[in-house]
Short mmCIF file of C-alpha atoms in Angstrom, two decimals:
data_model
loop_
_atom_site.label_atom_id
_atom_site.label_comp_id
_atom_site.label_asym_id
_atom_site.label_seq_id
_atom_site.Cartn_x
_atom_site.Cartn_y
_atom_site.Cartn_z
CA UNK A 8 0.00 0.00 0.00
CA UNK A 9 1.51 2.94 -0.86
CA UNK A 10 1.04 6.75 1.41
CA UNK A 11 -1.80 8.59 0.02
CA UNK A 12 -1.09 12.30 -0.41
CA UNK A 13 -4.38 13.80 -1.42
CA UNK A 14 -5.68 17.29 -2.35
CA UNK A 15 -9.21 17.92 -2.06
CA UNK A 16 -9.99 21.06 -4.31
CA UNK A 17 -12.33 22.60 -6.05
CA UNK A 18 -12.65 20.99 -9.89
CA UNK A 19 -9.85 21.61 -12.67
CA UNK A 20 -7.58 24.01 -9.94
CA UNK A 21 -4.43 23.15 -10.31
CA UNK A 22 -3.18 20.79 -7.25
CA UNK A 23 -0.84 21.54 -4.07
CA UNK A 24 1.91 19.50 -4.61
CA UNK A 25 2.67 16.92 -3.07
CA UNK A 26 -0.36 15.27 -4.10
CA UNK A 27 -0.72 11.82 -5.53
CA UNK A 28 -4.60 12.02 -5.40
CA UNK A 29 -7.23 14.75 -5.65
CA UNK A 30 -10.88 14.56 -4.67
CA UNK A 31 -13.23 17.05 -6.04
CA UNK A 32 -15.30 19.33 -4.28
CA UNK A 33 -18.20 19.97 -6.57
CA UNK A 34 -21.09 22.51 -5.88
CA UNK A 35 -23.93 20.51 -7.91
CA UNK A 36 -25.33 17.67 -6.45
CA UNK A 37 -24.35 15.33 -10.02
CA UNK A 38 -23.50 16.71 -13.50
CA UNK A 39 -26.05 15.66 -15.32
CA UNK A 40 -25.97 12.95 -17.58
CA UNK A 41 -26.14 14.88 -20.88
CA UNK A 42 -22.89 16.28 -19.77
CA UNK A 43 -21.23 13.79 -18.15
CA UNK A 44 -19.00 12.17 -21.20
CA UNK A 45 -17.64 15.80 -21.80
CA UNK A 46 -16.69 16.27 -17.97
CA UNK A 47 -14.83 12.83 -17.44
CA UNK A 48 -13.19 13.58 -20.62
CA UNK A 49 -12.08 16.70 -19.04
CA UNK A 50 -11.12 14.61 -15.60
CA UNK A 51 -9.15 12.52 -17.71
CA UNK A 52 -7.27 15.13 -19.45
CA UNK A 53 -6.82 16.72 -15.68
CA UNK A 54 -5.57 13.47 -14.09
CA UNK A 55 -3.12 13.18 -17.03
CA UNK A 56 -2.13 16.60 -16.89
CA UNK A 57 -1.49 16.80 -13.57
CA UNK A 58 0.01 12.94 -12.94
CA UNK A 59 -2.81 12.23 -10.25
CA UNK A 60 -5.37 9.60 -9.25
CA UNK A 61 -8.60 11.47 -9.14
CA UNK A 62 -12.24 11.26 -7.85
CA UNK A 63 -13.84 13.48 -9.38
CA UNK A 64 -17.67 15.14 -8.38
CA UNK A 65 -20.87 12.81 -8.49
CA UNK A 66 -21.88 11.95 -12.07
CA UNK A 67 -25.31 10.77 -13.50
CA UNK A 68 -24.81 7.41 -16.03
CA UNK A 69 -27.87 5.69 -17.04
CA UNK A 70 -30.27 6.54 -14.93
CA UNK A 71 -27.84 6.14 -11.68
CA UNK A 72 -26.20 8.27 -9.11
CA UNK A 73 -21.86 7.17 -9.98
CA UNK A 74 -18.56 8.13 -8.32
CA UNK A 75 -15.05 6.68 -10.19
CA UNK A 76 -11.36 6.94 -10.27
CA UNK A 77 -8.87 8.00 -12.77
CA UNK A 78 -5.68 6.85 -13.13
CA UNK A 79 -2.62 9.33 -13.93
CA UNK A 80 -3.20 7.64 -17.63
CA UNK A 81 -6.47 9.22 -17.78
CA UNK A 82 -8.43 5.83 -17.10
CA UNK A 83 -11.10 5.02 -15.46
CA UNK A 84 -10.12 2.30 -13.50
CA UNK A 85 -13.02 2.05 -10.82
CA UNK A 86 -16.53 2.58 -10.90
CA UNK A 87 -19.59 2.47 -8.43
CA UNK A 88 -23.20 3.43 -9.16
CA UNK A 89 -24.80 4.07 -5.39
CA UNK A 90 -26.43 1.06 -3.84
CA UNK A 91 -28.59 3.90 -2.29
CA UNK A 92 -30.49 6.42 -3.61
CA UNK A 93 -30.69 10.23 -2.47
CA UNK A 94 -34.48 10.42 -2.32
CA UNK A 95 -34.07 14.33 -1.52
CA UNK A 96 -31.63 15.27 -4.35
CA UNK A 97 -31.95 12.18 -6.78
CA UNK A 98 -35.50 11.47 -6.19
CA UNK A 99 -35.66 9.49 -9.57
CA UNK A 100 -32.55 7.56 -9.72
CA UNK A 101 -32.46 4.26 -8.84
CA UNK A 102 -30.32 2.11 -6.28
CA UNK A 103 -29.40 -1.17 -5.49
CA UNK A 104 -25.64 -1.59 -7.55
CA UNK A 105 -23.68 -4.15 -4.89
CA UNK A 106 -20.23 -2.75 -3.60
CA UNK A 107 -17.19 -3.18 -5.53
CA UNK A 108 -13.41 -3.35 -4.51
CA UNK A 109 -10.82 -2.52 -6.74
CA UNK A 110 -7.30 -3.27 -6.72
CA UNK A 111 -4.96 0.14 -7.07
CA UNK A 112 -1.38 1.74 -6.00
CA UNK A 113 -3.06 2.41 -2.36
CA UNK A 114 -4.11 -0.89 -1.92
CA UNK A 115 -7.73 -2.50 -2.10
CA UNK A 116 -9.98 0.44 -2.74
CA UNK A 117 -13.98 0.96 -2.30
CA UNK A 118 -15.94 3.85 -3.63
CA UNK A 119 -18.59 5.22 -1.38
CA UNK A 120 -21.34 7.29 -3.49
CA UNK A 121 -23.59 9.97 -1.74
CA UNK A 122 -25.35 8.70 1.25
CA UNK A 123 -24.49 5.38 1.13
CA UNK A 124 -21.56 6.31 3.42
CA UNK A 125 -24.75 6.48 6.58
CA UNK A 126 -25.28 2.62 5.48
CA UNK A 127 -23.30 0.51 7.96
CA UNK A 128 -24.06 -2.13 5.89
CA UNK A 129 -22.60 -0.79 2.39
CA UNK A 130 -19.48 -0.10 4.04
CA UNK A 131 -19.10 -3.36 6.12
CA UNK A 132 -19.93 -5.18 2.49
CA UNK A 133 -16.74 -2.96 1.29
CA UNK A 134 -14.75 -3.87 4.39
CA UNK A 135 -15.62 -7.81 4.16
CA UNK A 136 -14.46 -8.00 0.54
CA UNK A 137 -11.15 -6.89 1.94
CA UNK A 138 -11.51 -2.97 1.15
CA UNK A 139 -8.40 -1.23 3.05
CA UNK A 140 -9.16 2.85 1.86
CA UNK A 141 -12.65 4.37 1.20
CA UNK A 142 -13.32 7.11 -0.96
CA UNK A 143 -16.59 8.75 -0.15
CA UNK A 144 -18.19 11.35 -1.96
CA UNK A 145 -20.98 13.28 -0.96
CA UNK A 146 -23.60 16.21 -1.45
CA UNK A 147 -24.48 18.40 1.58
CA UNK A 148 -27.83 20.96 1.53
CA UNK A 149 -26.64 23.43 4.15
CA UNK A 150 -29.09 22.84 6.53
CA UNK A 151 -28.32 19.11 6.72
CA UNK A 152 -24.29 19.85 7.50
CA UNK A 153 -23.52 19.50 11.48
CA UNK A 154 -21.38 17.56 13.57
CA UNK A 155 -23.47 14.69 14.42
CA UNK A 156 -24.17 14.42 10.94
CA UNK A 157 -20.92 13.97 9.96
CA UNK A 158 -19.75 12.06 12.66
CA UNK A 159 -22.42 9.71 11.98
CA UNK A 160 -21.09 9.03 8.35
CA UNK A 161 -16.97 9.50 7.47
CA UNK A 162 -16.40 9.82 11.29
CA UNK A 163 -18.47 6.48 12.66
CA UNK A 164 -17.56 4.05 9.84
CA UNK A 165 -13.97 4.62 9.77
CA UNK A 166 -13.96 3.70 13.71
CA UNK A 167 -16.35 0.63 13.40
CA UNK A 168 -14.80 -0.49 10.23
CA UNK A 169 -11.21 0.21 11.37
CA UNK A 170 -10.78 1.63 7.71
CA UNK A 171 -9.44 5.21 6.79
CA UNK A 172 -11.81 6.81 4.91
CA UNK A 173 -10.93 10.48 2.89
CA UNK A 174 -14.73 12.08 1.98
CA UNK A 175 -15.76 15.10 -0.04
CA UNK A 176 -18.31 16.78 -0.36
CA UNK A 177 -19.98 20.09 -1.87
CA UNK A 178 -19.60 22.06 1.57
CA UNK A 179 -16.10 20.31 2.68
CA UNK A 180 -13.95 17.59 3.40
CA UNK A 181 -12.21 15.26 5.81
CA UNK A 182 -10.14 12.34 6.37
CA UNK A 183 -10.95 10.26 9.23
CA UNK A 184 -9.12 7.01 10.31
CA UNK A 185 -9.42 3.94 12.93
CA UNK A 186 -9.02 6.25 16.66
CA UNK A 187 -5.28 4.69 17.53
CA UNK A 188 -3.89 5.43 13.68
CA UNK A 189 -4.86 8.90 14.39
CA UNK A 190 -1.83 11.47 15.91
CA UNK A 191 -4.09 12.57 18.28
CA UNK A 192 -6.08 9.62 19.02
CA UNK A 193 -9.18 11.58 17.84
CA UNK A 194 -10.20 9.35 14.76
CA UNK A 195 -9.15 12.46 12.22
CA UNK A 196 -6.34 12.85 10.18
CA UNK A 197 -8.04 15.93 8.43
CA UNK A 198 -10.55 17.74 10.79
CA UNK A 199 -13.57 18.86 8.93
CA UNK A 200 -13.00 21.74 6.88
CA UNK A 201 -14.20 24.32 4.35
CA UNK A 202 -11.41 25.73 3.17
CA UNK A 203 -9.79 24.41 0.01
CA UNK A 204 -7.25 23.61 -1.44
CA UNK A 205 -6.60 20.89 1.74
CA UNK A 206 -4.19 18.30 2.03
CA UNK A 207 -3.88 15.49 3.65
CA UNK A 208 -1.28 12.52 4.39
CA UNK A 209 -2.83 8.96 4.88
CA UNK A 210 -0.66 5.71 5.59
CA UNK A 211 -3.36 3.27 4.65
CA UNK A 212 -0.97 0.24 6.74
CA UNK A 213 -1.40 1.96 9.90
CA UNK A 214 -4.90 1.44 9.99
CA UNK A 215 -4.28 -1.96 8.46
CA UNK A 216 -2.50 -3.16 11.38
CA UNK A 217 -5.03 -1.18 13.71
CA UNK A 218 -7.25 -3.73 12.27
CA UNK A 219 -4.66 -6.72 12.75
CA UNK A 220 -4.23 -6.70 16.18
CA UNK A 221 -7.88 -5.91 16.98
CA UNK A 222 -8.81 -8.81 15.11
CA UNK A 223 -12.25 -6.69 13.95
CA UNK A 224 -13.26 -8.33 10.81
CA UNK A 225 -12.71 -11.81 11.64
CA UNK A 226 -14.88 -11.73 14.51
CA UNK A 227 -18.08 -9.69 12.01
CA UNK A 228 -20.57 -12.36 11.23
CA UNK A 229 -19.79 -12.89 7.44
CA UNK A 230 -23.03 -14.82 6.84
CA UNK A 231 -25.26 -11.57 7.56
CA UNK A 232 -22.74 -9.37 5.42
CA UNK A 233 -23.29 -11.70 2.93
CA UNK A 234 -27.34 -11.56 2.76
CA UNK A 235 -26.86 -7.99 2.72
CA UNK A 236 -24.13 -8.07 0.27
CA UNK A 237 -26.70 -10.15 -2.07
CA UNK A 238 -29.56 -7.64 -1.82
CA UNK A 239 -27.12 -4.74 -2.63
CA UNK A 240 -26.34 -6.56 -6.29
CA UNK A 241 -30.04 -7.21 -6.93
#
């Protein structure tokens, strides 16, 4: 696994350096699907330009809410439509895609799109099938952004899941990681924040061995994150 040095930034600004991975901070809740071949071709051309991995902001693809990343080559090299839908911003999109993990240069890699970062059980499917870094993007109205909101998404699953996960969204961004990985033993690496550019240093093996000598995910019962694993891929 190699150290994560990620940039979360607003889309297409150039990237504080050193960076090795940029999130997007997008102000709409998805581009629309009309325009979403011209924008990834544009994230492509970015991620080349810039020799990054890059999430970039929620996308619409046929008919579903989808987050990806792009390789330094300009490839798309994972993609996940939401297993839930956002019934305030997305009302007619449909749900239900099962969680994927990807292989990449940080290691075994889920994709966490919109809300489904509040699902315990999306994210224990992610963490099951061996998942070591979650990338979760999301889309705030500004009435719904607080503390115990947040804590009860990036915050809550990266201590129950022993996983460090960096999240995004259209109001800001944080990195949050297993409690005893964390300097100050506070479960963040990146505090919440509003202000972008940010960056952020994540050693994905810290929280990896967090997880080793807790002996977490052995003891989860696999059977029920199984049956929900199966209704997430119906």
């Amino acid at each position: 696994m190699s150290k994560i040095s990620a940039c979360f930034s607003y889309s297409f600004v150039k990237p504080k350096q050193p960076a090795n991975l940029v999130m997007f901070c997008e102000t709409r809740p998805a581009i629309p699907e009309e325009e979403g071949a011209e924008y990834l071709k544009k994230c492509a051309q970015y991620a080349r330009h810039s020799r990054v991995y890059l999430v970039p902001g929620l996308f619409i693809l046929r008919e579903r809410l989808c987050s990806c990343l792009i390789s330094p080559e300009g490839k798309v090299i994972a993609l996940q439509k939401a297993s839930y839908p956002n019934l305030l911003q997305h009302p007619n999109l449909g749900g239900g895609e099962k969680i994927h993990v990807f292989d990449s240069e940080f290691g075994r890699i889920a994709l966490l799109v919109d809300v489904d970062i509040f699902h315990p059980e999306a994210v224990r499917c992610a963490a099951m099938q061996g998942a070591e870094v979650l990338f979760a993007t999301q889309y705030f109205d500004l009435y719904d952004l607080t503390l115990p909101r947040l804590r009860s998404g990036c915050w809550a699953m990266a201590q129950e899941h022993q996983l460090p996960i960096l999240m995004v969204s259209n109001q800001n961004c944080c990195v949050c990681a297993p409690a005893p990985a964390t300097s100050d033993k506070d479960g963040y690496i990146l505090p919440p924040t509003a202000e972008f550019p940010a960056l952020a240093t994540v050693y994905p093996h810290k929280s990896a061995k967090v997880r080793q000598q807790s002996g977490l995910l052995p003891s989860l019962n696999a059977e029920f994150c199984a049956r929900y694993s199966a209704q997430l891929g119906r």
